[in-house]
PDB file of C-alpha atoms and ligand atoms in Angstrom:
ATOM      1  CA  UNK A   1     124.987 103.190  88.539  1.00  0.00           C
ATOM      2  CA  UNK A   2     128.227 105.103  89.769  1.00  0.00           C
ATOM      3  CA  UNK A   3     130.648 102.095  89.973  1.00  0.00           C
ATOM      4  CA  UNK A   4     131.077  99.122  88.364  1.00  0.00           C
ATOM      5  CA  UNK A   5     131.560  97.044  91.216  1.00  0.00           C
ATOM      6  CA  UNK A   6     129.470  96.361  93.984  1.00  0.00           C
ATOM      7  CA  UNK A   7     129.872  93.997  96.917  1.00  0.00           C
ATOM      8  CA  UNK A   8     126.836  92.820  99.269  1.00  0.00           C
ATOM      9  CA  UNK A   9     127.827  91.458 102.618  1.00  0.00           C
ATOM     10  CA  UNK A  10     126.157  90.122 105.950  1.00  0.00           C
ATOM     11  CA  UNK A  11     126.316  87.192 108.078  1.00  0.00           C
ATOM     12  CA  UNK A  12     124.372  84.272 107.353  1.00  0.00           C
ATOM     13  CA  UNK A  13     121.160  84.950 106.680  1.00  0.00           C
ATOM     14  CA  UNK A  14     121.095  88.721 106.632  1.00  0.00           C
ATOM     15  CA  UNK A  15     118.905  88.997 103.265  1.00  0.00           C
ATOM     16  CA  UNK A  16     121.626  89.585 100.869  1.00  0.00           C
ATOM     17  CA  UNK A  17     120.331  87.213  97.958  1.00  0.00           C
ATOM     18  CA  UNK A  18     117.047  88.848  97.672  1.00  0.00           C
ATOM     19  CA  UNK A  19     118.418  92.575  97.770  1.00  0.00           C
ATOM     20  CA  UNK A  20     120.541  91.803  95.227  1.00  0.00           C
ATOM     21  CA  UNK A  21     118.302  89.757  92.774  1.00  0.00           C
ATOM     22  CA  UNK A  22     115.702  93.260  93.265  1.00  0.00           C
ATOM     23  CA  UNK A  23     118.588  95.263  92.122  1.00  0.00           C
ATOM     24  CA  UNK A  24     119.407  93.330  89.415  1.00  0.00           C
ATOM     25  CA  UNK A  25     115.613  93.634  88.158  1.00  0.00           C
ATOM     26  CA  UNK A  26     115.893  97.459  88.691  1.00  0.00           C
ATOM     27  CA  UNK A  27     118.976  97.341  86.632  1.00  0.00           C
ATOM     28  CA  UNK A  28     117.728  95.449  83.568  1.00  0.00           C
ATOM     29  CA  UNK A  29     114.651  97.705  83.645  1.00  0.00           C
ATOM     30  CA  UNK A  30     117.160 100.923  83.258  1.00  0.00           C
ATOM     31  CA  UNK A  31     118.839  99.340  80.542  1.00  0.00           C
ATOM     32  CA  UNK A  32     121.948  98.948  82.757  1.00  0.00           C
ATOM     33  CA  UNK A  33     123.536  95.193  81.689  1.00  0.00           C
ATOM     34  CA  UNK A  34     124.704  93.686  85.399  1.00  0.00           C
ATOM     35  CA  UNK A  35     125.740  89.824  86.046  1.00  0.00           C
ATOM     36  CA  UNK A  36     125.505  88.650  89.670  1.00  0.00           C
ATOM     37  CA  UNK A  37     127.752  86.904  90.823  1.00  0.00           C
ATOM     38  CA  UNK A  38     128.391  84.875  94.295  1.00  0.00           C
ATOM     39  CA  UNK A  39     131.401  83.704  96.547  1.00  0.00           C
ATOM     40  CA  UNK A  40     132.276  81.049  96.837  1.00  0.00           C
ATOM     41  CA  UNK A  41     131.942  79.973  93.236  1.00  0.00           C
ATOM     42  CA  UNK A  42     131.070  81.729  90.203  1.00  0.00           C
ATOM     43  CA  UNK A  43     133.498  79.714  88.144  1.00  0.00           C
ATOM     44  CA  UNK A  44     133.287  76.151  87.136  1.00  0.00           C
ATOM     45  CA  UNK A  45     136.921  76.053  89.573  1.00  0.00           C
ATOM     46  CA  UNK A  46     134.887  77.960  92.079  1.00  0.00           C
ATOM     47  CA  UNK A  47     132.441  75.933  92.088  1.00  0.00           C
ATOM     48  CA  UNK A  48     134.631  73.034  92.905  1.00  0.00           C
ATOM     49  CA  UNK A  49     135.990  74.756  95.389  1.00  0.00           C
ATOM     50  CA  UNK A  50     132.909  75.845  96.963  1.00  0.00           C
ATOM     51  CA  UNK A  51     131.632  72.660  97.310  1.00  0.00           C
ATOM     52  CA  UNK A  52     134.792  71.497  99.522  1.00  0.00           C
ATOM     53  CA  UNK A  53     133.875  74.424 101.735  1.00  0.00           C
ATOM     54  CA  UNK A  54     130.640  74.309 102.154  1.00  0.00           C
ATOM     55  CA  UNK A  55     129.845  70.445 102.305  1.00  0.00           C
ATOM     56  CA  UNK A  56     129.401  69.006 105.968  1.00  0.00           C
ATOM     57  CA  UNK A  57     131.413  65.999 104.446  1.00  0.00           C
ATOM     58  CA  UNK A  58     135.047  67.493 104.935  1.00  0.00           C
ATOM     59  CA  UNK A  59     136.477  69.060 108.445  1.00  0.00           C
ATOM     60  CA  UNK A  60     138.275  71.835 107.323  1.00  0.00           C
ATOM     61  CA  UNK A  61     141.290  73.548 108.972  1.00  0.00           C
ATOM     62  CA  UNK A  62     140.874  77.516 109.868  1.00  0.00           C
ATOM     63  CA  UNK A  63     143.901  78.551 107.060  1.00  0.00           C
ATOM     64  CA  UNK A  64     142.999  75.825 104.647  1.00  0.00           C
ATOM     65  CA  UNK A  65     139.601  77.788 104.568  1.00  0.00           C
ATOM     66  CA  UNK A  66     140.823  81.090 104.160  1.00  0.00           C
ATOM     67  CA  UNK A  67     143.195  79.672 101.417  1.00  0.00           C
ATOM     68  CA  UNK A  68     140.668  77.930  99.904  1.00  0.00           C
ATOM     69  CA  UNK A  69     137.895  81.251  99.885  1.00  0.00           C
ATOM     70  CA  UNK A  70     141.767  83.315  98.353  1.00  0.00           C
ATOM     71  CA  UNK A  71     142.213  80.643  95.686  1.00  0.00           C
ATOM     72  CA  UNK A  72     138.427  80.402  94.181  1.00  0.00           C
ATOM     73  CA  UNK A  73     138.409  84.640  94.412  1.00  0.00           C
ATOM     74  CA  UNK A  74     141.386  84.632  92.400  1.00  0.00           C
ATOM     75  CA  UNK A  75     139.985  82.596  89.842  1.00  0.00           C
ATOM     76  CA  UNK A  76     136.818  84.857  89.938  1.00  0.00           C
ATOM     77  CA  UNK A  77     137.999  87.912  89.836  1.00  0.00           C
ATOM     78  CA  UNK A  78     140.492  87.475  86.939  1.00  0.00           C
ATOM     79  CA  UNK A  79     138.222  84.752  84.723  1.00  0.00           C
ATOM     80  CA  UNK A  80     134.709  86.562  85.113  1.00  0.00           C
ATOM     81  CA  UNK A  81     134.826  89.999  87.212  1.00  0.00           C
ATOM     82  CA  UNK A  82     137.881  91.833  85.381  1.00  0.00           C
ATOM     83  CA  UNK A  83     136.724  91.076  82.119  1.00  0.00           C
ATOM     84  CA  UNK A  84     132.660  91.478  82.404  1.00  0.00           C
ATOM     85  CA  UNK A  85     133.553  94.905  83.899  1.00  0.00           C
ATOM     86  CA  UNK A  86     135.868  95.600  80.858  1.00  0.00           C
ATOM     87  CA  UNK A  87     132.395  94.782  78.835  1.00  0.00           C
ATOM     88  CA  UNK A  88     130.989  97.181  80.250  1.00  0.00           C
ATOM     89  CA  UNK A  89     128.931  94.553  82.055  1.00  0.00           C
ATOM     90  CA  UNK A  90     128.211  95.822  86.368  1.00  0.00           C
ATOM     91  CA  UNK A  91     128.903  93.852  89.008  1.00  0.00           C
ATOM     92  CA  UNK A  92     126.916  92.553  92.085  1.00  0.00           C
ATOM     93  CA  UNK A  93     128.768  90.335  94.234  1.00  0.00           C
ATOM     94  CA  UNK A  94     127.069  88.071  96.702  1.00  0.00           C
ATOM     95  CA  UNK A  95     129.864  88.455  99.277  1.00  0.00           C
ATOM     96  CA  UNK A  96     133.806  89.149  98.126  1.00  0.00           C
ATOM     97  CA  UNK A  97     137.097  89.139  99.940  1.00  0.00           C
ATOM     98  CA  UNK A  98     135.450  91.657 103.203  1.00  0.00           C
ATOM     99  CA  UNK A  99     133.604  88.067 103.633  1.00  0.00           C
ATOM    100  CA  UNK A 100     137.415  86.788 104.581  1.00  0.00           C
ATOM    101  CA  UNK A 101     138.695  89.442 106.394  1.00  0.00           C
ATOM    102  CA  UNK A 102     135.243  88.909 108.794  1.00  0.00           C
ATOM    103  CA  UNK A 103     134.539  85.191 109.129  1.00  0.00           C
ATOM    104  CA  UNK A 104     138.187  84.104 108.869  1.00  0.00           C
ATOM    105  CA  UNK A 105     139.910  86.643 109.864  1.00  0.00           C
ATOM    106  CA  UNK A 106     137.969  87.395 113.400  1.00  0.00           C
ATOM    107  CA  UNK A 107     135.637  84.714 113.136  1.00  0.00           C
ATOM    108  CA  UNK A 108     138.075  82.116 112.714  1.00  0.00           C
ATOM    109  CA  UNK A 109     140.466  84.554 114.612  1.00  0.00           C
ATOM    110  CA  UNK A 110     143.438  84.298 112.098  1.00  0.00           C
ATOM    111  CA  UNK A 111     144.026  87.904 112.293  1.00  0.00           C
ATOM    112  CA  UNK A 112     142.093  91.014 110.963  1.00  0.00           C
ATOM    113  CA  UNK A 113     144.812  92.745 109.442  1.00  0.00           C
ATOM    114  CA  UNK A 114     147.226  89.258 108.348  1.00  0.00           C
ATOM    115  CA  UNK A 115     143.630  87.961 106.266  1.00  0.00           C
ATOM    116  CA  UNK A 116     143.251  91.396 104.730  1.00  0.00           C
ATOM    117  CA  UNK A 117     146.810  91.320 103.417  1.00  0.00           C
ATOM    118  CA  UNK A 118     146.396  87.799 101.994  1.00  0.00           C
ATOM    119  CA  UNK A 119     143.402  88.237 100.257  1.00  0.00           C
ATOM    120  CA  UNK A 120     145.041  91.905  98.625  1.00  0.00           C
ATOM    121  CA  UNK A 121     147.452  89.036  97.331  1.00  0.00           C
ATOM    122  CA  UNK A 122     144.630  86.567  96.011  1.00  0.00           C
ATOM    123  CA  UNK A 123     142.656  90.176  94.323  1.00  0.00           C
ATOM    124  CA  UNK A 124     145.905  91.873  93.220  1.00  0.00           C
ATOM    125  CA  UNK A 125     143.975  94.366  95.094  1.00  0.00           C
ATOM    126  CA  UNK A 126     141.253  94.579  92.922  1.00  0.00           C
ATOM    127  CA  UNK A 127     138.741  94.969  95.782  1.00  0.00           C
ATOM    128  CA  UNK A 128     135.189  95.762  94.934  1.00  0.00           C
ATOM    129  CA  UNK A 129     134.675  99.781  94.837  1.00  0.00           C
ATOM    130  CA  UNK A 130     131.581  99.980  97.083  1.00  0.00           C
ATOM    131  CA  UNK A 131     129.751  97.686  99.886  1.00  0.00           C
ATOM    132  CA  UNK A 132     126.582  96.802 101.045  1.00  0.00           C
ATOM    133  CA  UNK A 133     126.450  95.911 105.004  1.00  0.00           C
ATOM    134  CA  UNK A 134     123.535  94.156 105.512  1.00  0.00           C
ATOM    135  CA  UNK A 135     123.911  94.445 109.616  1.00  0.00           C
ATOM    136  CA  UNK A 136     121.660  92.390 111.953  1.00  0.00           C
ATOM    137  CA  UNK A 137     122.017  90.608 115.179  1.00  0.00           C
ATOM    138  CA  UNK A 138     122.438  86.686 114.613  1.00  0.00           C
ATOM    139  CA  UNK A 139     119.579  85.912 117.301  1.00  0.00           C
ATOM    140  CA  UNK A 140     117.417  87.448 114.409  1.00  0.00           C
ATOM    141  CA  UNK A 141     119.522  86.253 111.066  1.00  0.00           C
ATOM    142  CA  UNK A 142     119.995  82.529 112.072  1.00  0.00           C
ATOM    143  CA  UNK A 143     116.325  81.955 112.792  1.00  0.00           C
ATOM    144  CA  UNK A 144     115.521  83.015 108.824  1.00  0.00           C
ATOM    145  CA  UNK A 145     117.997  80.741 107.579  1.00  0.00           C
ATOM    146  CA  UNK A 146     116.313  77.429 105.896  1.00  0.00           C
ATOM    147  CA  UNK A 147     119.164  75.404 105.214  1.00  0.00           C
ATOM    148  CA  UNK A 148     122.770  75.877 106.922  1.00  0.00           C
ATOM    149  CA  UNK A 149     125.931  74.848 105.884  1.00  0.00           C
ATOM    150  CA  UNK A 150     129.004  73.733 107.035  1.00  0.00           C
ATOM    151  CA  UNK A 151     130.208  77.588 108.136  1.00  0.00           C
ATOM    152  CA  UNK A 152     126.612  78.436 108.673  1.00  0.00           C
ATOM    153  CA  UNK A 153     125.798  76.182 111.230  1.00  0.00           C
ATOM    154  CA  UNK A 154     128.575  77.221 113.948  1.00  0.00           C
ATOM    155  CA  UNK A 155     127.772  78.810 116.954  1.00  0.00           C
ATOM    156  CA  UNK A 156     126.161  82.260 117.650  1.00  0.00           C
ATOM    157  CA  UNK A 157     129.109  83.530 119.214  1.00  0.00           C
ATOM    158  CA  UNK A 158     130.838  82.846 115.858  1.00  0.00           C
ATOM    159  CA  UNK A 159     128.203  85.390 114.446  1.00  0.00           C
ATOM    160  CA  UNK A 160     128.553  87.958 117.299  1.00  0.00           C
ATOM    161  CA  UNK A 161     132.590  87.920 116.594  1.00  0.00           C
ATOM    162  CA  UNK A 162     132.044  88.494 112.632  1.00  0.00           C
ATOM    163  CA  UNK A 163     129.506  90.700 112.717  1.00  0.00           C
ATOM    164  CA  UNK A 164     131.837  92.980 114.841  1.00  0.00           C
ATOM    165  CA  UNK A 165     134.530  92.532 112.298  1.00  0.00           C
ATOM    166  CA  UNK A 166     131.795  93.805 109.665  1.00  0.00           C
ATOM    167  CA  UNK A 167     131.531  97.071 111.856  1.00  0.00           C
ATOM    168  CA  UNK A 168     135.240  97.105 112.148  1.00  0.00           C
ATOM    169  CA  UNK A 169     135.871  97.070 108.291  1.00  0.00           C
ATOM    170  CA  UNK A 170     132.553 100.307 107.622  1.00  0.00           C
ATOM    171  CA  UNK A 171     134.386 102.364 109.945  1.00  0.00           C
ATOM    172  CA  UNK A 172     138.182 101.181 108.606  1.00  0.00           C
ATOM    173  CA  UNK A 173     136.229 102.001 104.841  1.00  0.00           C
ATOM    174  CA  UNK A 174     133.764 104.165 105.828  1.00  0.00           C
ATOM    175  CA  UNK A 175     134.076 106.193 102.367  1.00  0.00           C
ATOM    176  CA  UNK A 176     133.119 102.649 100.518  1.00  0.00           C
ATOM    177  CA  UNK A 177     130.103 101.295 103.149  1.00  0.00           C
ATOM    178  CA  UNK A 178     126.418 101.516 103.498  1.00  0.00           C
ATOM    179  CA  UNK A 179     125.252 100.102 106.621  1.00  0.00           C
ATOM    180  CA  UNK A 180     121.861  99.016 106.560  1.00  0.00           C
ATOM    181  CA  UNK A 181     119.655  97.550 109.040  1.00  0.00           C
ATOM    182  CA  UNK A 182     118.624  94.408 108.155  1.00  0.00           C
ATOM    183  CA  UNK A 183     115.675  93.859 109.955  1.00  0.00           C
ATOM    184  CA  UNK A 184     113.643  96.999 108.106  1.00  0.00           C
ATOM    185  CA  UNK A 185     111.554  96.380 105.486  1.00  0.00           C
ATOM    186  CA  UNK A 186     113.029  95.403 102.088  1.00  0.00           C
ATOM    187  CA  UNK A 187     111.969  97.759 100.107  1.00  0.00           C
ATOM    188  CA  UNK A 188     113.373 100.886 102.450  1.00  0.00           C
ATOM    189  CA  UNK A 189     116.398  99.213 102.436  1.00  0.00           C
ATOM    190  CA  UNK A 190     116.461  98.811  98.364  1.00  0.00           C
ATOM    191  CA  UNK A 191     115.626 102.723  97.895  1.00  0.00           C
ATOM    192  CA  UNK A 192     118.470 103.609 100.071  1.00  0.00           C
ATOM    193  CA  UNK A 193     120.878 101.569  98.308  1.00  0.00           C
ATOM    194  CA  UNK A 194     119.741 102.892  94.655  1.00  0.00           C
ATOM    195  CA  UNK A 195     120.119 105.952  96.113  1.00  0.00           C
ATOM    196  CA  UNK A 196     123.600 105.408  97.459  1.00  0.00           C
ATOM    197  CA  UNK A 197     124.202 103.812  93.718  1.00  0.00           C
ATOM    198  CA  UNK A 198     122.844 106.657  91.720  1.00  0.00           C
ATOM    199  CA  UNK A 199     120.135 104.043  90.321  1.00  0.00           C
ATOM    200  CA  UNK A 200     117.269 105.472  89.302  1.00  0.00           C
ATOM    201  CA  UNK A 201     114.485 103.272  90.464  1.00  0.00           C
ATOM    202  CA  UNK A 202     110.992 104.838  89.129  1.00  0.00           C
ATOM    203  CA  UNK A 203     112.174 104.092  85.513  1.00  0.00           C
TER     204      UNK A 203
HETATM  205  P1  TYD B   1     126.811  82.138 101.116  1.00  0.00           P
HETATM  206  O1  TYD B   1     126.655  81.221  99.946  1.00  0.00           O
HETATM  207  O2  TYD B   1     126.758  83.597 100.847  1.00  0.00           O
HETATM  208  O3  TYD B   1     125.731  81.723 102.182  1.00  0.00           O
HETATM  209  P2  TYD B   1     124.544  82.572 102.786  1.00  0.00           P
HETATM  210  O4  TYD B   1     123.675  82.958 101.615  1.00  0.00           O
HETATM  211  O5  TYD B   1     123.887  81.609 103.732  1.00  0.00           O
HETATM  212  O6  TYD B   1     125.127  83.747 103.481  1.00  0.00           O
HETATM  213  O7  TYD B   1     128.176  81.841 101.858  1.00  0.00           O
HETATM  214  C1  TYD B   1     128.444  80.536 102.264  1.00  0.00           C
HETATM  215  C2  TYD B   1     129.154  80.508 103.584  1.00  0.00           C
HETATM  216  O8  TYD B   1     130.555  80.794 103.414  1.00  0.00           O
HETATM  217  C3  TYD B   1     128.634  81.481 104.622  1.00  0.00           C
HETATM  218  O9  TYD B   1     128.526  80.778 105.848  1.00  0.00           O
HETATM  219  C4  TYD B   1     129.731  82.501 104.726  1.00  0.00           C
HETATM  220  C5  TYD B   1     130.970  81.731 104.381  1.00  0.00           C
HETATM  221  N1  TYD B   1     132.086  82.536 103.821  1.00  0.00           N
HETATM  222  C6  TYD B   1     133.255  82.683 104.546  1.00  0.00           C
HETATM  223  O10 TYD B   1     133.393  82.145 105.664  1.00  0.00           O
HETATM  224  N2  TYD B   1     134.294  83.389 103.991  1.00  0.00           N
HETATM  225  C7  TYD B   1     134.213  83.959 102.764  1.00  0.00           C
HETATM  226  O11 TYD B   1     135.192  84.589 102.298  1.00  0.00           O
HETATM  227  C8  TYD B   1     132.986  83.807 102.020  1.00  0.00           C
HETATM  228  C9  TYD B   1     132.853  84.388 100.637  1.00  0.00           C
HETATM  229  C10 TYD B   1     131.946  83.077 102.588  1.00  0.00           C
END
């Protein structure tokens, strides 16, 4: 693989989880050691965390959010991805700080640009080195989801408005995005990203 980490992102319901959990597989079977990882969470603080996020118990306010997603990324990065990667250990991320910059930053609409800068703050701009887009339209996305939470069950125009911020940040980063279409078949979608990795996938 030609970086050691890599970021999958989509809105809800885009396929992420099982792309990555393939890659993983394809990994292991090259004898490449990989840890997946997901946001929020990943550490027993982000874990915490997550739960206050994601729970429809709490009503949580737009910049408590995006504080909250900084502070359990901060923990993440520095207590599991810094040091795996200095192992020698690759990383897939289930989402990372472009998550931010799209749901709270135009989702939320707490600014593009002012969200980026915050979470460069929360990384010490250790952003992940190259991203998965997993692009679809939320008609399509929402209706696969089983079980939404408390972000996941907003309205579609919520979707529409970070799905756009998505395609904002592949063109701002072009040099670090693959854009996929999420509706084709798994599998096409898998070869294109080992590709894109330098994975080696008939090993
Ligand atoms: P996730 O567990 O990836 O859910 P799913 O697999 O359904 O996509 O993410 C949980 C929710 O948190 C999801 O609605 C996206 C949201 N989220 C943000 O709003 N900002 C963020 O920075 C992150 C990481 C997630």
């Amino acid at each position: 693989m030609n970086c050691d980490y890599v970021a999958f992102e989509g809105i809800d319901g885009s396929g992420k989880s099982s792309i990555i959990e393939q890659l993983s597989k394809i990994l292991d079977e090259n004898k490449t050691t990989n840890k997946i990882v997901r946001e929020p969470g990943g550490t027993k603080v982000g874990e915490g965390i997550r739960e206050l996020l994601l729970s429809h118990d709490y009503k949580v306010d737009p910049l408590t959010e995006a504080l909250l997603f900084c502070a359990q990324r901060s923990q993440l990065v520095n207590e599991l991805i810094k040091p795996s990667i200095q192992n020698e250990i690759k990383i897939l991320s289930d989402r990372s700080a472009y998550s931010s910059v799209a749901y709270q930053g135009v989702g939320r609409e707490l600014g593009y640009e002012k969200i980026y800068q915050l979470n460069d703050i929360a990384i010490g701009g250790f952003w992940p080195e190259k991203v998965v887009l997993l692009d679809i339209d939320p008609l399509v996305s929402l209706d696969r989801q089983k079980v939404a939470d408390r972000i996941g069950s907003d309205k579609i125009e919520f979707f529409q408005n970070i799905r756009e911020g998505y395609l904002r940040l592949s063109e701002e980063f072009s040099e670090s995005f693959l854009v996929l279409d999420a509706e084709k078949n798994l599998e096409e979608n898998l070869m294109k990203i080992c590709n894109w990795l330098g994975i080696d996938k008939a090993k």
